[in-house]
Coordinates of C-alpha atoms and ligand atoms in Angstrom, one line a residue:
X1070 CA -144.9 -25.8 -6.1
X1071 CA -147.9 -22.9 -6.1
X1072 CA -147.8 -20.6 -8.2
X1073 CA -147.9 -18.0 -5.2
X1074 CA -145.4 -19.6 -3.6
X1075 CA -143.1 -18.9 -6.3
X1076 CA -143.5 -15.9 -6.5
X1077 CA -142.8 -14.9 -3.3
X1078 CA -139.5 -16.5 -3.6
X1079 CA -138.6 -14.7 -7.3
X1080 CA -139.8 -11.5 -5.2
X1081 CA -137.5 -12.3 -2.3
X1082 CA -135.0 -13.4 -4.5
X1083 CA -135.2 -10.1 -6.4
X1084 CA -135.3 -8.3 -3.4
X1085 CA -132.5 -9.5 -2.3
X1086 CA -130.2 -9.5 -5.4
X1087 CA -131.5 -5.8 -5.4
X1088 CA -130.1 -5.3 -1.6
X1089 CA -127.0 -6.8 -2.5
X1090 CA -126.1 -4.8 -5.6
X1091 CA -127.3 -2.0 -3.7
X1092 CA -124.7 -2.9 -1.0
X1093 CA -121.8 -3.4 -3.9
X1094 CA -122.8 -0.4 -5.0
X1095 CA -122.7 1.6 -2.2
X1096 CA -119.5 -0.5 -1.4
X1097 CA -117.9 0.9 -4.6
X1098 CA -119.3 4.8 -4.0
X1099 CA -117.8 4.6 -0.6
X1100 CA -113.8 4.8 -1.9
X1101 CA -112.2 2.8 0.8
X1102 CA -109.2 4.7 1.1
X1103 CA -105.9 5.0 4.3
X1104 CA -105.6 8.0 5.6
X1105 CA -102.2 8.8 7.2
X1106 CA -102.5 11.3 10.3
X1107 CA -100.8 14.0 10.6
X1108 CA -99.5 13.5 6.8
X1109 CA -96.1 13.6 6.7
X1110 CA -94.5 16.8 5.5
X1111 CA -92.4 16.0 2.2
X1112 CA -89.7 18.1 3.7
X1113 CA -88.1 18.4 6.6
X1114 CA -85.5 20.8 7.0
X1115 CA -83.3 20.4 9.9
X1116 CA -80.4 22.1 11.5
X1117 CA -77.4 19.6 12.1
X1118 CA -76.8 19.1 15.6
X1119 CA -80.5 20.1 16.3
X1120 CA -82.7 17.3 17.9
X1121 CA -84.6 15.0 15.6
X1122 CA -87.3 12.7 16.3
X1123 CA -89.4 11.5 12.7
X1124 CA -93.1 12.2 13.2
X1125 CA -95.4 10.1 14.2
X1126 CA -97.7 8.9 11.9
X1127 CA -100.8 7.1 12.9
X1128 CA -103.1 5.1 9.7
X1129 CA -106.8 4.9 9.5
X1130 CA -109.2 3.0 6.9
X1131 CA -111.8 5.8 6.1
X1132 CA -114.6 6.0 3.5
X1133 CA -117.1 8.8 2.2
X1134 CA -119.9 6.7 4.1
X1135 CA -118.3 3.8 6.2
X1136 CA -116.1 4.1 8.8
X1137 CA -115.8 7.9 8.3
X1138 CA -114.0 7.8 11.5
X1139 CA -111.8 5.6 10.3
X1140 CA -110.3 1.7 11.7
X1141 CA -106.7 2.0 13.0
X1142 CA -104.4 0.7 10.7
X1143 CA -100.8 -0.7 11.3
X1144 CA -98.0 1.8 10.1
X1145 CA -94.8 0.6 9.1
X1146 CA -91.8 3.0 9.0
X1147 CA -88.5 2.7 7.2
X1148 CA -85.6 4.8 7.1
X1149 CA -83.9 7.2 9.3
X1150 CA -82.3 10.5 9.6
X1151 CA -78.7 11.2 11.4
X1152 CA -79.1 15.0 12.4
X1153 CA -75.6 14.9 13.8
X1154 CA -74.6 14.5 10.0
X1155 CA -75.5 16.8 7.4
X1156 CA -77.2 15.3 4.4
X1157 CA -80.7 14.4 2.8
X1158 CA -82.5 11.4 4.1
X1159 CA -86.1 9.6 3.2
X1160 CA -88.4 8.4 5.8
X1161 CA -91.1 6.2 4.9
X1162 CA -94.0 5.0 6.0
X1163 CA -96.8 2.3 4.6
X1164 CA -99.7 1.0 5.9
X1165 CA -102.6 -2.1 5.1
X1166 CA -105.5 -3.0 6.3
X1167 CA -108.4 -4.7 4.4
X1168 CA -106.4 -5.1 1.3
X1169 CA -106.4 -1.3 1.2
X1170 CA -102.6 -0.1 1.3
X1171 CA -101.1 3.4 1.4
X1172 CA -97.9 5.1 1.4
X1173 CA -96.1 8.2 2.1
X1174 CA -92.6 9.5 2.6
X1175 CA -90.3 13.5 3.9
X1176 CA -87.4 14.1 2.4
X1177 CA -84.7 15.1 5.7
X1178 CA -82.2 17.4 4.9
X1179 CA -79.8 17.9 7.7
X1180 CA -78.3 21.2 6.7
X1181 CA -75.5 22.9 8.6
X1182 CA -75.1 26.3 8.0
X1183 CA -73.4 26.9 11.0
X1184 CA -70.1 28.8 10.2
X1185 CA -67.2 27.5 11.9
X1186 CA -65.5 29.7 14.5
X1187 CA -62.0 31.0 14.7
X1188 CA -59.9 32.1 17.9
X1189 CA -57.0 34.1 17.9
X1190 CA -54.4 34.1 21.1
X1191 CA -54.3 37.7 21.8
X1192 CA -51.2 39.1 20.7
X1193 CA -49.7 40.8 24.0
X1194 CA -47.2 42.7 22.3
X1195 CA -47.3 46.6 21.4
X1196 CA -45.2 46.3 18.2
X1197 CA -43.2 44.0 16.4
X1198 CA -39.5 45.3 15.3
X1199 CA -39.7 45.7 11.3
X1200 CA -37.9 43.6 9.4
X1201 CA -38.6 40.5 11.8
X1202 CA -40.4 37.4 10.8
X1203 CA -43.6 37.0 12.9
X1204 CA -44.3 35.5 15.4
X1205 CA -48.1 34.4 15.3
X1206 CA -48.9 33.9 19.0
X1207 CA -51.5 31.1 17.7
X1208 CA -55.0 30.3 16.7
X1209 CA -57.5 27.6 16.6
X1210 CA -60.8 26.8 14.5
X1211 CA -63.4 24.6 15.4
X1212 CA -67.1 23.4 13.7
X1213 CA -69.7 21.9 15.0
X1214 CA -69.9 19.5 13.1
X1215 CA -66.5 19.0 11.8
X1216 CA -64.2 19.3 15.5
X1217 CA -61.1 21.1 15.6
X1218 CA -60.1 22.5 11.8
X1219 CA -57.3 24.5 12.7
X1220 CA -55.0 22.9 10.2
X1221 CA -57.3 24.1 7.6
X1222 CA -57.0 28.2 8.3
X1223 CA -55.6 29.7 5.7
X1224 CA -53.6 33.4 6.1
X1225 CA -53.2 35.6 4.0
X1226 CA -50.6 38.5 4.9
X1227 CA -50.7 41.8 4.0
X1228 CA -47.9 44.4 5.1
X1229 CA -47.5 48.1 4.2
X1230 CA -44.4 48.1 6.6
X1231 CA -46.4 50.2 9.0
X1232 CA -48.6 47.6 9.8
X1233 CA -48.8 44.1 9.2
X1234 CA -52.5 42.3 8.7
X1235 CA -53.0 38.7 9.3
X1236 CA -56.6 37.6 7.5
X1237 CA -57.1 33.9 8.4
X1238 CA -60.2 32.2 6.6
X1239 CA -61.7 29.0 7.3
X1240 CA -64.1 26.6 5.7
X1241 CA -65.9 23.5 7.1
X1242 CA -66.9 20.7 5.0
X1243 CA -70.3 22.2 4.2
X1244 CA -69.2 25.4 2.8
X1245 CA -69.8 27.5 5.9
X1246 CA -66.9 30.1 6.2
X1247 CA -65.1 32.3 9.4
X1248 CA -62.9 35.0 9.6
X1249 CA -61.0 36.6 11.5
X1250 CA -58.1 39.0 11.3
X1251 CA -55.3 41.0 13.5
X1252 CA -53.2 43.4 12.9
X1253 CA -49.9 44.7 14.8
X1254 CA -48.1 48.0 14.4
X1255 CA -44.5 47.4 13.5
X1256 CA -42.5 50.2 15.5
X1257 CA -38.6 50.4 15.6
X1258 CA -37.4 52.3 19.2
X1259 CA -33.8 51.5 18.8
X1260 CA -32.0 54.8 17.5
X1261 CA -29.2 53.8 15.0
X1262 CA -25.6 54.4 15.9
X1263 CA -23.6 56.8 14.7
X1264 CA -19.6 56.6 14.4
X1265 CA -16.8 58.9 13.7
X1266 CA -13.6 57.2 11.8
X1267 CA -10.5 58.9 13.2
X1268 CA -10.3 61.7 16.1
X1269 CA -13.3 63.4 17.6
X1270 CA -10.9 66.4 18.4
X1271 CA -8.5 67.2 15.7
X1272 CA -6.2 70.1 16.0
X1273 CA -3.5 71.5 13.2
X1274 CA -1.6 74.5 11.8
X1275 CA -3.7 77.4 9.4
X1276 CA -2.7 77.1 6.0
X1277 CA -0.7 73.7 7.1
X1278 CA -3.0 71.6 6.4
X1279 CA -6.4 71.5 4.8
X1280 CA -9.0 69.3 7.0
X1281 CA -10.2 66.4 5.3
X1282 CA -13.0 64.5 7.0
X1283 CA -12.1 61.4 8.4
X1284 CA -15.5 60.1 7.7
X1285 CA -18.3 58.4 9.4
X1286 CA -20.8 55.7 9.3
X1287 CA -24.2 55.0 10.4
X1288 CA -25.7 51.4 11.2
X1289 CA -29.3 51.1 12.2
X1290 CA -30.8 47.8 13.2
X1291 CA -33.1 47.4 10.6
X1292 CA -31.9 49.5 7.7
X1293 CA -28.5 48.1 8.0
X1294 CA -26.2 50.7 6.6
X1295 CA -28.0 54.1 6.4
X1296 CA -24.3 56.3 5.9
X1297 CA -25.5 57.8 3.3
X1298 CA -28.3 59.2 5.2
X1299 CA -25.8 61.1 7.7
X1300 CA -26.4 64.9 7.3
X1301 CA -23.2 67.0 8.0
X1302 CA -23.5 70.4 9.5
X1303 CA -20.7 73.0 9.6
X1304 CA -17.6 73.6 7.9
X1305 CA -13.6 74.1 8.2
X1306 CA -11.7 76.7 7.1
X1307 CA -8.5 75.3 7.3
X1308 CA -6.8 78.8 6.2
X1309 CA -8.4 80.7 9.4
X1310 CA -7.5 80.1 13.1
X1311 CA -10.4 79.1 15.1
X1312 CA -12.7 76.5 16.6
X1313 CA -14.8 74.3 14.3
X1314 CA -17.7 72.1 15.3
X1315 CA -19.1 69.7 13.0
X1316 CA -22.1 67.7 13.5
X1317 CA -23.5 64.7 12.6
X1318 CA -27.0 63.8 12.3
X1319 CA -28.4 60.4 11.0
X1320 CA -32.2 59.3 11.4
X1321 CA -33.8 56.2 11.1
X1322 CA -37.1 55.4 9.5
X1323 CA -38.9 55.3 12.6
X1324 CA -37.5 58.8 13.9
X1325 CA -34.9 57.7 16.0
X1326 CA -31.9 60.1 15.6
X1327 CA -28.1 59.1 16.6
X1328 CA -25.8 62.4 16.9
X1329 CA -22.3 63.1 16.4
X1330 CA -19.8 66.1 16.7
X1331 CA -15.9 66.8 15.8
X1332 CA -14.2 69.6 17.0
X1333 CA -11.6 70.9 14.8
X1334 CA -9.2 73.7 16.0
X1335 CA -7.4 75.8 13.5
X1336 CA -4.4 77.3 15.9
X1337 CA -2.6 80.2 14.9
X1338 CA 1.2 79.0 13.7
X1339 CA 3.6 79.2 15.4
X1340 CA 6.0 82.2 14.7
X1341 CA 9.6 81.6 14.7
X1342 CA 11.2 82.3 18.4
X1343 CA 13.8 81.5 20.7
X1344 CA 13.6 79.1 24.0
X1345 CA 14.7 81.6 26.7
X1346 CA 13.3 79.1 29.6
X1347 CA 16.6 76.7 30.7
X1348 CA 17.0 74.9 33.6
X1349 CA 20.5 73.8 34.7
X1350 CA 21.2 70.5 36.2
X1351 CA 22.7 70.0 39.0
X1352 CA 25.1 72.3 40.3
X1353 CA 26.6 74.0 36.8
X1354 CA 30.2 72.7 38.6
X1355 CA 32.6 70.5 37.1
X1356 CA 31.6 66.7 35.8
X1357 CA 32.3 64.0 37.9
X1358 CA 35.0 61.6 35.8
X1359 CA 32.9 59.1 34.8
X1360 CA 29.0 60.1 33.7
X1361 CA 26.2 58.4 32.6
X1362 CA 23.0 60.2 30.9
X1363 CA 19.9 57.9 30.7
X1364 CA 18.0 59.3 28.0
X1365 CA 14.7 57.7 27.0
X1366 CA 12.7 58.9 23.8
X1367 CA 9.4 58.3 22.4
X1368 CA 7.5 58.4 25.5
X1369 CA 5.9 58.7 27.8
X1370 CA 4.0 55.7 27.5
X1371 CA 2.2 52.1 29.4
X1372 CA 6.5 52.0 30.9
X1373 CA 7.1 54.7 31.8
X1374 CA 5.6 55.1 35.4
X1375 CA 7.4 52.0 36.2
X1376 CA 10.5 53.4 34.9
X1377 CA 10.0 56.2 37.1
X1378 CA 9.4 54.3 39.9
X1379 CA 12.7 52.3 39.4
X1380 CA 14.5 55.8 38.7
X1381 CA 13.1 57.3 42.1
X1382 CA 14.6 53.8 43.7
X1383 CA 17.7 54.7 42.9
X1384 CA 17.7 58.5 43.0
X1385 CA 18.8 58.6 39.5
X1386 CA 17.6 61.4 37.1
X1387 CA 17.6 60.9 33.8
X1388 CA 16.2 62.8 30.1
X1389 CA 12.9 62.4 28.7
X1390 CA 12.6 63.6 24.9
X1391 CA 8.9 62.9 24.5
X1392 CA 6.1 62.9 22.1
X1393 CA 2.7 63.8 21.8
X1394 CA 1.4 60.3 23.5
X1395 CA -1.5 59.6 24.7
X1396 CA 0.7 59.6 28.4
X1397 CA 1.7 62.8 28.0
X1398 CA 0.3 63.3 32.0
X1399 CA 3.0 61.8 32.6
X1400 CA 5.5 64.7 31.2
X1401 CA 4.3 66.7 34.6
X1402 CA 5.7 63.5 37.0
X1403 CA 9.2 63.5 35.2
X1404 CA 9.7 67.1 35.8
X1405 CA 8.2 67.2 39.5
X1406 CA 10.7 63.8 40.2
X1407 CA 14.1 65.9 38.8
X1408 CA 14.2 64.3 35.6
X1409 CA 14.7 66.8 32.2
X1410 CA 12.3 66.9 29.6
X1411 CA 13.5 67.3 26.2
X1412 CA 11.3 67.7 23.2
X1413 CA 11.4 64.4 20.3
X1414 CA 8.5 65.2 18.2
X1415 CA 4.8 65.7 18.6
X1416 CA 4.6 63.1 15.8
X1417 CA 7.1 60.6 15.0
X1418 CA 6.5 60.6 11.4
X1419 CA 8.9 61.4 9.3
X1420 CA 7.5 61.9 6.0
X1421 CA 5.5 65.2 7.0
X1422 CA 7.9 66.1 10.1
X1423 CA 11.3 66.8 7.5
X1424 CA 9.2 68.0 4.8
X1425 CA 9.8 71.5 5.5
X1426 CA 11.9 73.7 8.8
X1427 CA 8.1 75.3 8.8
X1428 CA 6.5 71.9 9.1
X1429 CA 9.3 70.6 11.7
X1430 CA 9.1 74.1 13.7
X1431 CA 5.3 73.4 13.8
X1432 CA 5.4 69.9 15.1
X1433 CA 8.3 70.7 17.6
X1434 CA 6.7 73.7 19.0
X1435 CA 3.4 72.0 19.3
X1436 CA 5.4 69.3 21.5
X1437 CA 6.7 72.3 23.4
X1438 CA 3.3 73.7 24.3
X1439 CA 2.3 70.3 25.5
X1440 CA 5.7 70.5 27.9
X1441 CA 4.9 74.2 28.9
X1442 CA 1.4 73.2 29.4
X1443 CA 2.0 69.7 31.6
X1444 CA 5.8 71.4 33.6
X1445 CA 5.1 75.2 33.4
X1446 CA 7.7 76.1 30.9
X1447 CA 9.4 75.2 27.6
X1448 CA 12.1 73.3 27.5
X1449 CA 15.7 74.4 25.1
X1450 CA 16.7 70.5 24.9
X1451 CA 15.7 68.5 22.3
X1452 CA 16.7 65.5 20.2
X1453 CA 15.6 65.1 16.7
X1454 CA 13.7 62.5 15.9
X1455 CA 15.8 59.1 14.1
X1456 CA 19.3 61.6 15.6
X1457 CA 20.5 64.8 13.7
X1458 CA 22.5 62.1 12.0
X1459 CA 19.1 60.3 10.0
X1460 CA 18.9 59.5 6.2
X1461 CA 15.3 59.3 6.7
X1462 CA 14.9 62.8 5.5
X1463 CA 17.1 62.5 2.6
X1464 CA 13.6 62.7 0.6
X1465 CA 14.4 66.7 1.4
X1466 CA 18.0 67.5 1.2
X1467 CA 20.1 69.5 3.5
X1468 CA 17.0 69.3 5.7
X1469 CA 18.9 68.3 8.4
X1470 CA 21.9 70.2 8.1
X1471 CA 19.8 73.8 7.7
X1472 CA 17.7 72.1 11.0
X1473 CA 20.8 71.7 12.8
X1474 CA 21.6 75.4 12.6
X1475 CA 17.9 76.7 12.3
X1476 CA 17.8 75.3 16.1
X1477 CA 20.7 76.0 17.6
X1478 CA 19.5 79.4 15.9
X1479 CA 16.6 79.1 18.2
X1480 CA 18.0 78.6 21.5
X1481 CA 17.5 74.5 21.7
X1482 CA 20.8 72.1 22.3
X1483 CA 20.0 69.2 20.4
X1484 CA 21.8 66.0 21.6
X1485 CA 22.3 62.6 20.0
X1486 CA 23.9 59.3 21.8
X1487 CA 26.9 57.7 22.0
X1488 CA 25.3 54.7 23.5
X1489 CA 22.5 52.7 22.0
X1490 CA 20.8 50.0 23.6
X1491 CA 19.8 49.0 20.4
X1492 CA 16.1 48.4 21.6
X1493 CA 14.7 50.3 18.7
X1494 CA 14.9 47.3 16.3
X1495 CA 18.7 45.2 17.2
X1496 CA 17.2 43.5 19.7
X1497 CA 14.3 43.0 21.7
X1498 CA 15.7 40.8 24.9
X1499 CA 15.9 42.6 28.0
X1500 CA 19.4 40.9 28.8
X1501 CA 20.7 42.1 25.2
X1502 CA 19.9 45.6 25.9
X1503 CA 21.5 45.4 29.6
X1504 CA 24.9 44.4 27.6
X1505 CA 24.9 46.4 25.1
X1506 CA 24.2 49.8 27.5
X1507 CA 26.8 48.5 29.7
X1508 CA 29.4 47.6 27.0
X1509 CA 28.5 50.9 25.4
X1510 CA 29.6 52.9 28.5
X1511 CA 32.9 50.9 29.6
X1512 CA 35.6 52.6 28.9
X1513 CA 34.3 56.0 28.3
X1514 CA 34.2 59.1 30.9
X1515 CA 30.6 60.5 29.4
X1516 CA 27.6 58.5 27.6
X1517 CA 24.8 59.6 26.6
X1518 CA 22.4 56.2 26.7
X1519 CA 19.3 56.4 24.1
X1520 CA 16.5 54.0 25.1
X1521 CA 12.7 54.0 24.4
X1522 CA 10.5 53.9 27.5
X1523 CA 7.9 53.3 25.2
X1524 CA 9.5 49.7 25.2
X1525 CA 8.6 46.8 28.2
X1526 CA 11.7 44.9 27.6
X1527 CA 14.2 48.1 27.5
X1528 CA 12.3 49.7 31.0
X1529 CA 13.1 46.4 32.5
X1530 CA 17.1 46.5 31.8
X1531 CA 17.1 49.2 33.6
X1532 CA 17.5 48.4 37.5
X1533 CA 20.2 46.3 36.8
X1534 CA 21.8 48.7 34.3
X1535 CA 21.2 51.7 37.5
X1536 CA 23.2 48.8 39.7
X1537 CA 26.1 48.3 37.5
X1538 CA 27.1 52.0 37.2
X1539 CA 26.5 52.8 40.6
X1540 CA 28.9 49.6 41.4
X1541 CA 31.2 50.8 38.8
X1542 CA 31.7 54.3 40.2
X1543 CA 29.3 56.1 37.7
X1544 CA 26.9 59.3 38.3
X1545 CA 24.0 59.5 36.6
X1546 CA 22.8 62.7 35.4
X1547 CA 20.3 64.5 33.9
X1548 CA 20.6 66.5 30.2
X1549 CA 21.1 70.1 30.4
X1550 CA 21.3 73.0 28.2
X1551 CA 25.1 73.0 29.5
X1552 CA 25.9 69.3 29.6
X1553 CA 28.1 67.3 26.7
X1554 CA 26.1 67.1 23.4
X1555 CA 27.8 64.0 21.7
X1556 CA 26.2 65.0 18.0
X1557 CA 26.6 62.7 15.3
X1558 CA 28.2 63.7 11.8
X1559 CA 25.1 65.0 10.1
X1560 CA 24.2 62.8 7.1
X1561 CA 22.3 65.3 5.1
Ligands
ZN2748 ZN1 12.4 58.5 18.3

């Protein structure tokens, strides 16, 4: 080989080995490197239920003097993210080319902070009564995410007995909370009621009796039993004749008021006096042979229009000694039909009626106003209550002797019977009593019969009773001042 030959070829050689290192060289300053475009965001924050699609992400091989454009490179993705479902996701994404590799991820957080939403049905009602459970017209709660959550509302009550406050509270699954509250007025319209034990109009003697009252209760529908509430206005002077009005007053806690009165009449006593007013039945002449005198005591009561109807039948006239009923109407009928009232008692008890001649004078005369008032004038016969013959008033001896007089004293002819019917306690069978009136009368010229019209069974003997004596030849007559008396022996 030349010598110049040679070293042309050490100079190309050298030449060369200089290009090449220059080209490593360069290769090495140019930092190969993948770009990823756009780069990914390393967190995405997302709304759940929002739309989601990952970015995409394109790859390029890039260096600081080759290929500053870049060369495509092929991405490959991994991952995904739900955005229907909260929670925190990673997308990634890598790419090669040339042996140059590259990679990048975003965190996804699906978040929801939507709050759930609650719905009340409207409650359509003004009030509620107080004292009732409620009645929660309804309610529903529903999330986005997690659907219907009704069943996990929670209520809380709160009630000041004016008003009652629902607070319902929800929570979905990520924490997100609703509210919502109503509130209804409680309100009570009913007025409580308001009662009176014993009589509404109550009437006695001055200085007879001292008025005690009867008493009273109030009920309301939601405080139950609110008597002690009532508030009593006005008072009795039981000493002074006069006209009393008492009134009750109750309220409720809502206002509603219930109202009450009694009347109480104080009357002047009565002063000792004579009957001058007698009637005489029928023609004041002599008495047929054989008599009969229905007399019926007690009365009048639920009977004794029937009676009177079977009495008009016949024509017959009989005696009422009555009593202050609650039929004493009925004392203005007998007396129109013919029949003779007599007094019996105003009150058939015998305790306060024999306590005293004042306290029996009282009662009788108060029965006698009742005849005056219901025929037009008093009546002179009478019949004392349990006959002038009793032992009932043996609690006040001689009462009924002294009474006997004390009467007679007065102008009244008090009769007793010679016939019983025994319907005030021997028997209670409408046959029985038929018998024993009839057996009662046979063989005697004048009987005085004592029923009770206050009695069903006794009323009913009567028609056939009526039947037999007009068969037998009997009259029937009414008491008068001047008829037979027929008094028993007097027993104290
Ligand atoms: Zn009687």
């Amino acid at each position: 080989m030349k010598k110049a030959s040679l070293i042309v070829l050490i100079c190309v050689f050298a030449v060369t080995a200089a290009l090449a290192g220059a080209l490593i060289t360069l290769n090495v300053l140019n930092e190969w490197r993948i770009d990823f475009e756009p780069v990914p965001e390393p967190m995405i924050v997302i709304e759940a239920g929002d739309e989601f699609s990952p970015p995409e992400i394109s790859a390029f091989l890039r260096g600081r003097f080759f290929a500053k454009e870049g060369i495509p490179a092929e991405v490959t993705s991994e991952g995904e993210a739900d955005s229907s479902r909260p929670g925190e996701y990673v997308l990634s994404w890598s790419a090669e080319l040339s042996g140059r590799t590259n990679k990048t991820s975003s965190h996804v957080i699906v978040r929801d902070t939507t709050p759930p939403e609650i719905v009340l049905i409207p409650e359509e009602r003004e009030y509620i009564l107080p004292g009732t459970a409620y009645d929660d017209p309804g309610f529903s709660a529903t999330d986005s995410i997690d659907g219907d959550i009704t069943g996990r509302v929670k209520i809380e009550r709160e009630d000041d007995g004016k008003f009652l406050t629902l607070y319902y509270s929800v929570t979905d699954l990520s924490g997100n909370e609703a509210h919502a509250e109503r509130t209804v007025k409680y309100d009570d319209p009913f007025p409580p009621t308001l009662t009176l034990s014993g009589e509404v109009e109550i009437k006695f003697y001055a200085g007879r009796q001292t008025y005690e009252e009867p008493g009273y209760a109030a009920d309301d529908n939601v405080s139950g039993d609110i008597t002690d509430r009532v508030k009593v206005e006005g008072s009795v002077d039981s000493e002074t004749p006069g006209v009393y009005t008492l009134t009750y007053s109750v309220e409720d806690d809502w206002g509603n008021r219930a109202e009450a009165s009694r009347t109480v009449t104080v009357v002047e006593p009565p002063k000792p006096r004579k009957v001058t007013v007698q009637k005489d039945y029928p023609q004041g002449g002599p008495l047929p042979d054989k008599v009969i005198y229905l007399t019926f005591d007690d009365g009048p009561g639920p009977y004794t229009a029937e009676l009177l109807d079977i009495l008009a039948k016949h024509n017959v006239k009989a005696t009422f000694f009555v009593c202050g009923t609650g039929y004493t109407d009925l004392i203005a009928r007998e007396e129109a039909e013919g029949h003779s009232v007599g007094v019996h008692c105003y009150s058939h008890v015998y305790g306060p009626l024999y306590a005293s001649e004042e306290a029996y004078f009282a009662d009788l005369w108060a029965m006698n106003e009742i005849v005056k008032e219901k025929t037009g004038s008093y009546t002179s016969l009478l019949r004392f209550p349990g006959g002038s013959s009793n032992t009932v008033s043996r609690f006040n001896p001689g009462i009924m002797t002294r009474l006997a007089a004390a009467v007679t004293e007065a102008g009244f002819t008090y009769f007793d019977w010679n016939v019983s019917s025994l319907d005030a306690g021997g028997t209670t069978d409408t046959g029985e009593v038929f018998l024993n009136v009839t057996n009662g009368i046979a063989g005697k010229n004048v009987s005085i019969v004592l029923q009770h019209d206050t009695k069903g069974f006794s009323v009913a003997a009567v028609d056939d009773i009526i039947e037999w004596g007009l068969e037998n030849g009997y009259v029937f007559l009414p008491l008068t001042p001047t008829s037979p008396t027929v008094h028993h022996n007097i027993a104290n």
